[in-house]
PDB file of C-alpha atoms in Angstrom:
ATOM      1  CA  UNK A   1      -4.660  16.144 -22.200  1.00 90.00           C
ATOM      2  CA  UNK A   2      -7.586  16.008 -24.702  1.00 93.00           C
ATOM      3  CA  UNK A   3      -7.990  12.066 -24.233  1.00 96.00           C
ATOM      4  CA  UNK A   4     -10.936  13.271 -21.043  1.00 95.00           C
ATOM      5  CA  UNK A   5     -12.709  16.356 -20.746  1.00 96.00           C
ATOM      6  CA  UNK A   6     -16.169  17.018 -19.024  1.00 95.00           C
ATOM      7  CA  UNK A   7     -17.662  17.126 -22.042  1.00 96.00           C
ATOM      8  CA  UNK A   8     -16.790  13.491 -22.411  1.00 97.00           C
ATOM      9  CA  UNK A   9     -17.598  12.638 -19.013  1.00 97.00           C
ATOM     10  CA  UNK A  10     -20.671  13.608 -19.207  1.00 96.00           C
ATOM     11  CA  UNK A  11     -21.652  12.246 -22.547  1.00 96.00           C
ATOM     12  CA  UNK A  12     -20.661   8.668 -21.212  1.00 97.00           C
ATOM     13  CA  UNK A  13     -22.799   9.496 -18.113  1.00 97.00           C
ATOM     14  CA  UNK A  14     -19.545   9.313 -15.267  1.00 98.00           C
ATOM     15  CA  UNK A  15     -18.999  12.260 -13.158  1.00 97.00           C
ATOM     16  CA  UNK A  16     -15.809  13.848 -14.620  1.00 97.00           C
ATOM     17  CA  UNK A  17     -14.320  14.572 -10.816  1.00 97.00           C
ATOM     18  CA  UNK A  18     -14.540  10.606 -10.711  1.00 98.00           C
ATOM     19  CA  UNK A  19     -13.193   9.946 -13.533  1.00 98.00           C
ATOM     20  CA  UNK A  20     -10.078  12.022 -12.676  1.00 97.00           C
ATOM     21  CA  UNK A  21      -9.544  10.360  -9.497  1.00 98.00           C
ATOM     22  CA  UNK A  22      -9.962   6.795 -10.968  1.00 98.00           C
ATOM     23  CA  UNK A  23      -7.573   7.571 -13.586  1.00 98.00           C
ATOM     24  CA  UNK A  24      -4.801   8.107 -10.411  1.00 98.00           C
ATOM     25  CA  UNK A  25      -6.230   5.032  -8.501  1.00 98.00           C
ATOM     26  CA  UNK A  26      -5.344   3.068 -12.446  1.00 98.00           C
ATOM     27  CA  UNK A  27      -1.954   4.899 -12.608  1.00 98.00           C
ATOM     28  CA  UNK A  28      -0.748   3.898  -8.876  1.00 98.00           C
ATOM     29  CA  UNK A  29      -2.429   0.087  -9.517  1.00 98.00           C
ATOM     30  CA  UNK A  30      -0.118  -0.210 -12.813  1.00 98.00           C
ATOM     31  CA  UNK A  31       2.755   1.317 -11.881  1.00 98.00           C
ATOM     32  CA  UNK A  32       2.930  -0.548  -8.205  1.00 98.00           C
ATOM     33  CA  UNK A  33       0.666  -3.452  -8.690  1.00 98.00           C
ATOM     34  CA  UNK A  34      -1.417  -2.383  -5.067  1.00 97.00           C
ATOM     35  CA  UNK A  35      -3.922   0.214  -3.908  1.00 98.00           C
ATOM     36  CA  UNK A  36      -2.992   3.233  -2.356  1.00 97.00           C
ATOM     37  CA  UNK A  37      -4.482   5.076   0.764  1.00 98.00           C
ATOM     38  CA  UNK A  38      -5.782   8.191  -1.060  1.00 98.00           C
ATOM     39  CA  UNK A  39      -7.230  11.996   0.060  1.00 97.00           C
ATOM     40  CA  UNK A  40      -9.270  14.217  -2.004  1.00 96.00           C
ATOM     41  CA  UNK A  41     -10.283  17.953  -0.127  1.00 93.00           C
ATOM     42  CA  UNK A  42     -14.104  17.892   0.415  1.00 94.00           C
ATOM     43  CA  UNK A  43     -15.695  21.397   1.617  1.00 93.00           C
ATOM     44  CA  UNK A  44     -17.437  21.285   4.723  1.00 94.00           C
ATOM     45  CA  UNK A  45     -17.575  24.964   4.861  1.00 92.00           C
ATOM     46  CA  UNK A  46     -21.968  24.116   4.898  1.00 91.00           C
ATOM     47  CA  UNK A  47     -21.470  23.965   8.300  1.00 93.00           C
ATOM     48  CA  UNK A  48     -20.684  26.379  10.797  1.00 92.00           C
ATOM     49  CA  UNK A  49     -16.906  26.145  11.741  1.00 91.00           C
ATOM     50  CA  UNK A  50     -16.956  23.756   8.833  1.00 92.00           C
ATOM     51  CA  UNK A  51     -13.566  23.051   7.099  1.00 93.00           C
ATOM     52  CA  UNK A  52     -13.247  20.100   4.830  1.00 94.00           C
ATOM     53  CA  UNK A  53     -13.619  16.303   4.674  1.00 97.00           C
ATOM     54  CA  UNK A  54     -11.317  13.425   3.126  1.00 97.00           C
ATOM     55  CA  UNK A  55     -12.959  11.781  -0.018  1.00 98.00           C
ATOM     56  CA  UNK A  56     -11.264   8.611  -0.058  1.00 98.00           C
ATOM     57  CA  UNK A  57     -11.190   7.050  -3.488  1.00 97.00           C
ATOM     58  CA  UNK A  58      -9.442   4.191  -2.739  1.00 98.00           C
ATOM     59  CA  UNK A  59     -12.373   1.921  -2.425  1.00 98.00           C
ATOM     60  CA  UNK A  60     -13.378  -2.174  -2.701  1.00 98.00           C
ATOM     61  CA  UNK A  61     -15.270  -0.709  -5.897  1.00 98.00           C
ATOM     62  CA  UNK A  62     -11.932   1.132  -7.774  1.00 98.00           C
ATOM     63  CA  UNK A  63      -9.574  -2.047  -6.739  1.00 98.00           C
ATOM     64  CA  UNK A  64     -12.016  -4.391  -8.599  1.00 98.00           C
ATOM     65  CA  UNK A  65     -12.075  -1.757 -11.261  1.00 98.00           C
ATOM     66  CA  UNK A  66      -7.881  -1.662 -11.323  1.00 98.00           C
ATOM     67  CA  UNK A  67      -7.866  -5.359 -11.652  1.00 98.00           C
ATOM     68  CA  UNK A  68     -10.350  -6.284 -14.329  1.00 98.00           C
ATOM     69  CA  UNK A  69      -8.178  -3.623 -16.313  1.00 98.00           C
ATOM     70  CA  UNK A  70      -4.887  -5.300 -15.207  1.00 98.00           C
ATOM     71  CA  UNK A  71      -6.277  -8.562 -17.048  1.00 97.00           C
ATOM     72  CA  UNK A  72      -5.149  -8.660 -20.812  1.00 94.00           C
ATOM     73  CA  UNK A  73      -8.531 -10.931 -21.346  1.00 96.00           C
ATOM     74  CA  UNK A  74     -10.592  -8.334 -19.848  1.00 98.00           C
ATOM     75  CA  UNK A  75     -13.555  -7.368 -22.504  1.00 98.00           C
ATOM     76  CA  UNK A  76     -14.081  -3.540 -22.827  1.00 98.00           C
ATOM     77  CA  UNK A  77     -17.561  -4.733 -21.369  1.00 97.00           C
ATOM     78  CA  UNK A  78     -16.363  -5.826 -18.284  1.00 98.00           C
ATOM     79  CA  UNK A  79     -13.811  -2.772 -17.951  1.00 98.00           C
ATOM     80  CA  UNK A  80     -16.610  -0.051 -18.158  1.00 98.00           C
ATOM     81  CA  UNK A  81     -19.228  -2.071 -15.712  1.00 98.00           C
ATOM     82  CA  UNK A  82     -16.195  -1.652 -13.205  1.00 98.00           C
ATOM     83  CA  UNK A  83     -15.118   1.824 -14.416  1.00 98.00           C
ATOM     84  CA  UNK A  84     -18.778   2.633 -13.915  1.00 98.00           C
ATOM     85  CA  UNK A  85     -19.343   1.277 -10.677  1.00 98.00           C
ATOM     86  CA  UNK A  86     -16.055   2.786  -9.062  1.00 98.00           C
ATOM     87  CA  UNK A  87     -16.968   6.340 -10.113  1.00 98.00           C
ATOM     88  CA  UNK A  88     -20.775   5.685  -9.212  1.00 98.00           C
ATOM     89  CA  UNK A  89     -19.210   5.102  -5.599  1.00 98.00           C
ATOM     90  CA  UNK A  90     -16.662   7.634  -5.225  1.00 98.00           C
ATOM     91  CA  UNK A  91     -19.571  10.585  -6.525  1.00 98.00           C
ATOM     92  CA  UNK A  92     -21.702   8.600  -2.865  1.00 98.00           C
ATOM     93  CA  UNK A  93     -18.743   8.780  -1.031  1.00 98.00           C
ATOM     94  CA  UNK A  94     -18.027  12.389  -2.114  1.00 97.00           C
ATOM     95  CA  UNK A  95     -21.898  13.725  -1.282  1.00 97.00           C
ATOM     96  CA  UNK A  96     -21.608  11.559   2.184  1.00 97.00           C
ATOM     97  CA  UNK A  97     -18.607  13.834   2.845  1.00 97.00           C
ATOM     98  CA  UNK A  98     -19.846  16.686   1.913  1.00 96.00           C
ATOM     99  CA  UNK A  99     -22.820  16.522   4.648  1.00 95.00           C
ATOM    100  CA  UNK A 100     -20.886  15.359   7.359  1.00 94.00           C
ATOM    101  CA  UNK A 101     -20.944  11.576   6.751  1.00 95.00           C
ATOM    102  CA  UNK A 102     -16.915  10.703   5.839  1.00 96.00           C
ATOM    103  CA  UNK A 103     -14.886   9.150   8.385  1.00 96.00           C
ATOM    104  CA  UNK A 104     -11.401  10.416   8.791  1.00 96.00           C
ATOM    105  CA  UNK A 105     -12.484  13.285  10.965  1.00 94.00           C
ATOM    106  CA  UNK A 106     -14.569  11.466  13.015  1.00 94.00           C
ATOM    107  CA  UNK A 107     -11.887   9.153  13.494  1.00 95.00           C
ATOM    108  CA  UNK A 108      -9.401  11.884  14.279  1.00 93.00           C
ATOM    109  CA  UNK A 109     -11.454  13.417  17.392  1.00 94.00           C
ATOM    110  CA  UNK A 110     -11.828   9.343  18.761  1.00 95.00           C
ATOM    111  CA  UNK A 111      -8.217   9.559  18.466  1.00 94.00           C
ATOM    112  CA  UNK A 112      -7.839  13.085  20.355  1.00 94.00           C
ATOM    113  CA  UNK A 113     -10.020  12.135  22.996  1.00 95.00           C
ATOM    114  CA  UNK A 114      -8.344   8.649  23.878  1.00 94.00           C
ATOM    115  CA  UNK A 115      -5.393  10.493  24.213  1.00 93.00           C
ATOM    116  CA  UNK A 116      -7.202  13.172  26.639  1.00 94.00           C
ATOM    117  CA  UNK A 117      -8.967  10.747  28.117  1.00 94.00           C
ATOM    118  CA  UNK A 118      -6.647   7.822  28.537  1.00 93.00           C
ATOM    119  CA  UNK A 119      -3.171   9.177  27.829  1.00 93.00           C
ATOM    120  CA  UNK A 120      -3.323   7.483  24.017  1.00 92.00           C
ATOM    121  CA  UNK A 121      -5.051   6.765  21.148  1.00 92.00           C
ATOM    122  CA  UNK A 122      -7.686   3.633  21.363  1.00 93.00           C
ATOM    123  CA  UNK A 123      -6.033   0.572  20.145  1.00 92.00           C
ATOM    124  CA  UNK A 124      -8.273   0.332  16.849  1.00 91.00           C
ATOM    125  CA  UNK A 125      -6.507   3.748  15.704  1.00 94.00           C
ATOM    126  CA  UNK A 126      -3.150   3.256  17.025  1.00 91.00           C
ATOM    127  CA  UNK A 127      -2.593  -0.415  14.825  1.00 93.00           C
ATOM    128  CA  UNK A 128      -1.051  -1.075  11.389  1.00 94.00           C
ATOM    129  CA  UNK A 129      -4.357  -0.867   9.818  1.00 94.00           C
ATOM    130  CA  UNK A 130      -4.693   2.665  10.554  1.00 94.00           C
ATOM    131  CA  UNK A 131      -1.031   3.586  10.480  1.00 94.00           C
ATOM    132  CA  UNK A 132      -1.900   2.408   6.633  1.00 95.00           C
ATOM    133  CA  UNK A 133      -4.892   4.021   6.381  1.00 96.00           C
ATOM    134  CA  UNK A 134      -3.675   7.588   7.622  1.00 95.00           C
ATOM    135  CA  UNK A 135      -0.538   7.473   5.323  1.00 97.00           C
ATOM    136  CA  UNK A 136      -1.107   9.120   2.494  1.00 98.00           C
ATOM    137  CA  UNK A 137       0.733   8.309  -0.809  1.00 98.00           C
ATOM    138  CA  UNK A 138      -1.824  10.161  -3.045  1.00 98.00           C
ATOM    139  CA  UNK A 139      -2.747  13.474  -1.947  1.00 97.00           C
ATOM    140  CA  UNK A 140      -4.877  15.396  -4.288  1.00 96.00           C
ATOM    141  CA  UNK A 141      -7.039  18.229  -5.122  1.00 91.00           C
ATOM    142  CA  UNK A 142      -9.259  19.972  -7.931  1.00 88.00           C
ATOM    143  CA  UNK A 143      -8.111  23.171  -8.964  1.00 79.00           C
ATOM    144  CA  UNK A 144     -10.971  23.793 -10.971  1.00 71.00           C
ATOM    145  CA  UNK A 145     -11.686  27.828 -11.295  1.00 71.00           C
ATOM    146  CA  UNK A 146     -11.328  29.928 -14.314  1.00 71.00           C
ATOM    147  CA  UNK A 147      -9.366  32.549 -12.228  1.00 71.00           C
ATOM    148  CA  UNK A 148      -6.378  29.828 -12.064  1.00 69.00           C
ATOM    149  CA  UNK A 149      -4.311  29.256 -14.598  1.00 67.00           C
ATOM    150  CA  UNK A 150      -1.760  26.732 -12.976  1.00 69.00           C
ATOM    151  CA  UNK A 151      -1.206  25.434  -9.443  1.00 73.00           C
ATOM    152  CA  UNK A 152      -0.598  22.356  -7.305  1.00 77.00           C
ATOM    153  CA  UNK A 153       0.280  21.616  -3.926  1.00 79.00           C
ATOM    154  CA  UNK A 154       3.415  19.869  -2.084  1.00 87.00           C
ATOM    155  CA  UNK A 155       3.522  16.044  -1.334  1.00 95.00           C
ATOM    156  CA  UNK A 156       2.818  15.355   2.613  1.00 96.00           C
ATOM    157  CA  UNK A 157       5.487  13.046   2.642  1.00 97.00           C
ATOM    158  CA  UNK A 158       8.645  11.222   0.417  1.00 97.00           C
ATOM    159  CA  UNK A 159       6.297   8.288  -0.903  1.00 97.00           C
ATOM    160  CA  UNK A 160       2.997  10.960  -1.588  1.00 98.00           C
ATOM    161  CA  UNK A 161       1.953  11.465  -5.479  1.00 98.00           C
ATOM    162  CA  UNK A 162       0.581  15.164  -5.136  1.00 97.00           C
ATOM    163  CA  UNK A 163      -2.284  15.644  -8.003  1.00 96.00           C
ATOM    164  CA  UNK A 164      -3.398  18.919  -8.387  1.00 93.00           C
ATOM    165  CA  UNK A 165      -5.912  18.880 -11.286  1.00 94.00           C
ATOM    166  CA  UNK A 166      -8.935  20.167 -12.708  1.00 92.00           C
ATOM    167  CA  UNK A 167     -10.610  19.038 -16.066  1.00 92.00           C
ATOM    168  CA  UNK A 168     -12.963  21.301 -18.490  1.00 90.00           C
ATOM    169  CA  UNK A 169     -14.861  20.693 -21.243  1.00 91.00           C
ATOM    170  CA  UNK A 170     -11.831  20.766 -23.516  1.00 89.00           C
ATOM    171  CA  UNK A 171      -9.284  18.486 -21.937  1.00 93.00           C
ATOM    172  CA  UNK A 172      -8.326  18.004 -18.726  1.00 93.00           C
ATOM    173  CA  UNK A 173      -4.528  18.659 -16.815  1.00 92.00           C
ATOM    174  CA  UNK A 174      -2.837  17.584 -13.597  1.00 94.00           C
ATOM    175  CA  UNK A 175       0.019  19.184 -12.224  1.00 93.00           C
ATOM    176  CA  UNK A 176       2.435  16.583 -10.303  1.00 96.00           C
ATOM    177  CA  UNK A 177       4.622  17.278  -7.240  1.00 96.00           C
ATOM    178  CA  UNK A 178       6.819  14.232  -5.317  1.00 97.00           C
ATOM    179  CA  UNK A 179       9.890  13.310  -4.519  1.00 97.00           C
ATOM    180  CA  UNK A 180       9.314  10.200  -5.515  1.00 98.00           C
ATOM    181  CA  UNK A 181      12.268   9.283  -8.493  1.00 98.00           C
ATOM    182  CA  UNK A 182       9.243   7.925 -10.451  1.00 98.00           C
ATOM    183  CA  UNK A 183       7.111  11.166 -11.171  1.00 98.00           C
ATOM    184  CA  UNK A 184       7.736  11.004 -15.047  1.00 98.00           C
ATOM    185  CA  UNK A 185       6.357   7.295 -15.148  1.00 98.00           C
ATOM    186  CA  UNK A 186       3.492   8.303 -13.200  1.00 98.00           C
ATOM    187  CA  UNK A 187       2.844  11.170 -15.691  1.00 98.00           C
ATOM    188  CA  UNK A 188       3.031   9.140 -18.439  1.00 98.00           C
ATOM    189  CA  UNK A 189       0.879   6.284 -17.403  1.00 98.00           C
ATOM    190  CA  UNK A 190      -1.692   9.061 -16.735  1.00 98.00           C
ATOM    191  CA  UNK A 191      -1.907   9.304 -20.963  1.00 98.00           C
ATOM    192  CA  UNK A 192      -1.840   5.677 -20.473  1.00 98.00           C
ATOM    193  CA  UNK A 193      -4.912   4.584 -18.993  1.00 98.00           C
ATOM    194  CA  UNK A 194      -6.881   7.786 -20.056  1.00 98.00           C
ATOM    195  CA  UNK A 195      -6.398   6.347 -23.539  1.00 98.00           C
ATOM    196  CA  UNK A 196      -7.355   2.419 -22.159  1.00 98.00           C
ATOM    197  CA  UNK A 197     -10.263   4.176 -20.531  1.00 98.00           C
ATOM    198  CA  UNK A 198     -11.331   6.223 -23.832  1.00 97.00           C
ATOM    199  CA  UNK A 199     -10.374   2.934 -25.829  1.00 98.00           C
ATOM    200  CA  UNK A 200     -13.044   0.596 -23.465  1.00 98.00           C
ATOM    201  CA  UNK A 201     -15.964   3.142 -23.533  1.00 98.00           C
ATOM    202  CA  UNK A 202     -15.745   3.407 -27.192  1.00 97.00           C
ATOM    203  CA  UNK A 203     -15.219  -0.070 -27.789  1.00 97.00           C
ATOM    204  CA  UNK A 204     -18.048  -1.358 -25.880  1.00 96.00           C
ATOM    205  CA  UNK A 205     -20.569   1.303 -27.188  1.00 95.00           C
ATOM    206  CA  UNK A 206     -19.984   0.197 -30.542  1.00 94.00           C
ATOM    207  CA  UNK A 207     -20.861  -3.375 -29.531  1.00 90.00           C
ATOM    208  CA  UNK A 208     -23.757  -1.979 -28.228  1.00 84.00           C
ATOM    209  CA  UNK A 209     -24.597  -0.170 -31.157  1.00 82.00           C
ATOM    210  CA  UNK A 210     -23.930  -3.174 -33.126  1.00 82.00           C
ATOM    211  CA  UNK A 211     -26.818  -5.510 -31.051  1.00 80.00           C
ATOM    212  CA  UNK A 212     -29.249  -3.101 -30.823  1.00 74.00           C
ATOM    213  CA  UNK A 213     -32.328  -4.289 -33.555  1.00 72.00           C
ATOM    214  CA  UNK A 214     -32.486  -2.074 -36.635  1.00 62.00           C
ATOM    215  CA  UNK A 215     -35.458   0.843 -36.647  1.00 62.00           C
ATOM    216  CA  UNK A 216     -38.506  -0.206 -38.445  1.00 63.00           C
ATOM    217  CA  UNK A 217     -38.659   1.373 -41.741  1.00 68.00           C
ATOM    218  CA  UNK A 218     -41.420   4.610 -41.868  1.00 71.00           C
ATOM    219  CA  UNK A 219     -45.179   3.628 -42.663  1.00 66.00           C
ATOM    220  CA  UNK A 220     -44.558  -0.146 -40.729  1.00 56.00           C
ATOM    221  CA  UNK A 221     -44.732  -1.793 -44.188  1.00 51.00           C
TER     222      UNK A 221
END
């Protein structure tokens, strides 16, 4: 797609990585009317033995976002602020992963060592909560480098949208794997709310544009 590139990312000042992986939190929220439990691959490979970290982008920040754009009153205004504030958050939660600060590891050796320790998993990561938490229904990835012309990556599971994607500063693609009998709706809404998001950020910077006070003319007369 040509609707967002990282050209246009940039230019509207929101990290194109987060911008890709709010589109798929938008998608999921439209097409199933609920948040989804959500991994993104983080390197950890700074560290010795380091492999990678789950970005989660599922966040308090991209539901409020997927709501104010599932109101048909919402203002282009009020879409961006939330747009903005979603990606703001998943770029923190992507640099806290990235130096050893995201969870799901951590969370993972607790788990190991209850069950070393005590025969199972503590009772905080044994629940529904985290039965929730650890089932993935979006897995996804960037697939970013010049030397790749196409790839993508299985679903972990019958439910799981996988998202390969990568975006450039021409346009942007994902490549789509599931077993899911919905896939081609998900694709579309992808064009969907890429154009609602292209349609909000243009919208409300022509409202700003249209408030701002007029230059003084040359010579102050």
């Amino acid at each position: 797609s040509d609707l967002v590139s990282s050209g246009y990312a940039k230019a509207n000042k929101l990290s194109p990585d987060g911008l890709m992986q709010m589109t798929l939190q938008l998608v999921h929220h439209r097409l199933h009317g609920a948040m989804a439990s959500t991994y993104e691959s983080a390197s950890t490979a700074a560290f010795k033995h380091g492999r990678t970290e789950t970005i989660r982008a599922a966040t308090p920040e991209s539901q409020r976002m997927c709501e104010t754009f599932a109101r048909k009153n919402s203002s282009a205004a009020e879409r961006v602020a939330v747009m903005r504030e979603a990606v703001s958050t998943h770029s923190r939660v992507t640099r806290d992963c990235l130096v050893g600060k995201g969870v799901d590891r951590h969370l993972f050796a607790l788990r190991a060592l209850g069950a070393e320790l005590q025969g199972k998993p503590p009772a905080a990561l044994d629940d529904e909560t985290y039965q929730t938490f650890s089932n993935i229904i979006i897995s996804t990835s960037t697939l970013s480098s010049d030397a790749l012309a196409d790839g993508g990556f299985g679903p972990v599971n019958e439910q799981c949208y996988a998202a390969g994607y990568g975006i450039r500063p021409e346009g942007c693609r994902y490549v789509l794997r599931s077993q899911r009998a919905d896939l081609p709706q998900f694709a579309q809404a992808i064009l969907d709310v890429q154009k609602d998001m292209r349609a909000a950020l243009e919208t409300a910077a022509a409202a700003d544009s249209a408030t701002q006070p007029a230059a003084a003319p040359p010579g102050g007369g």
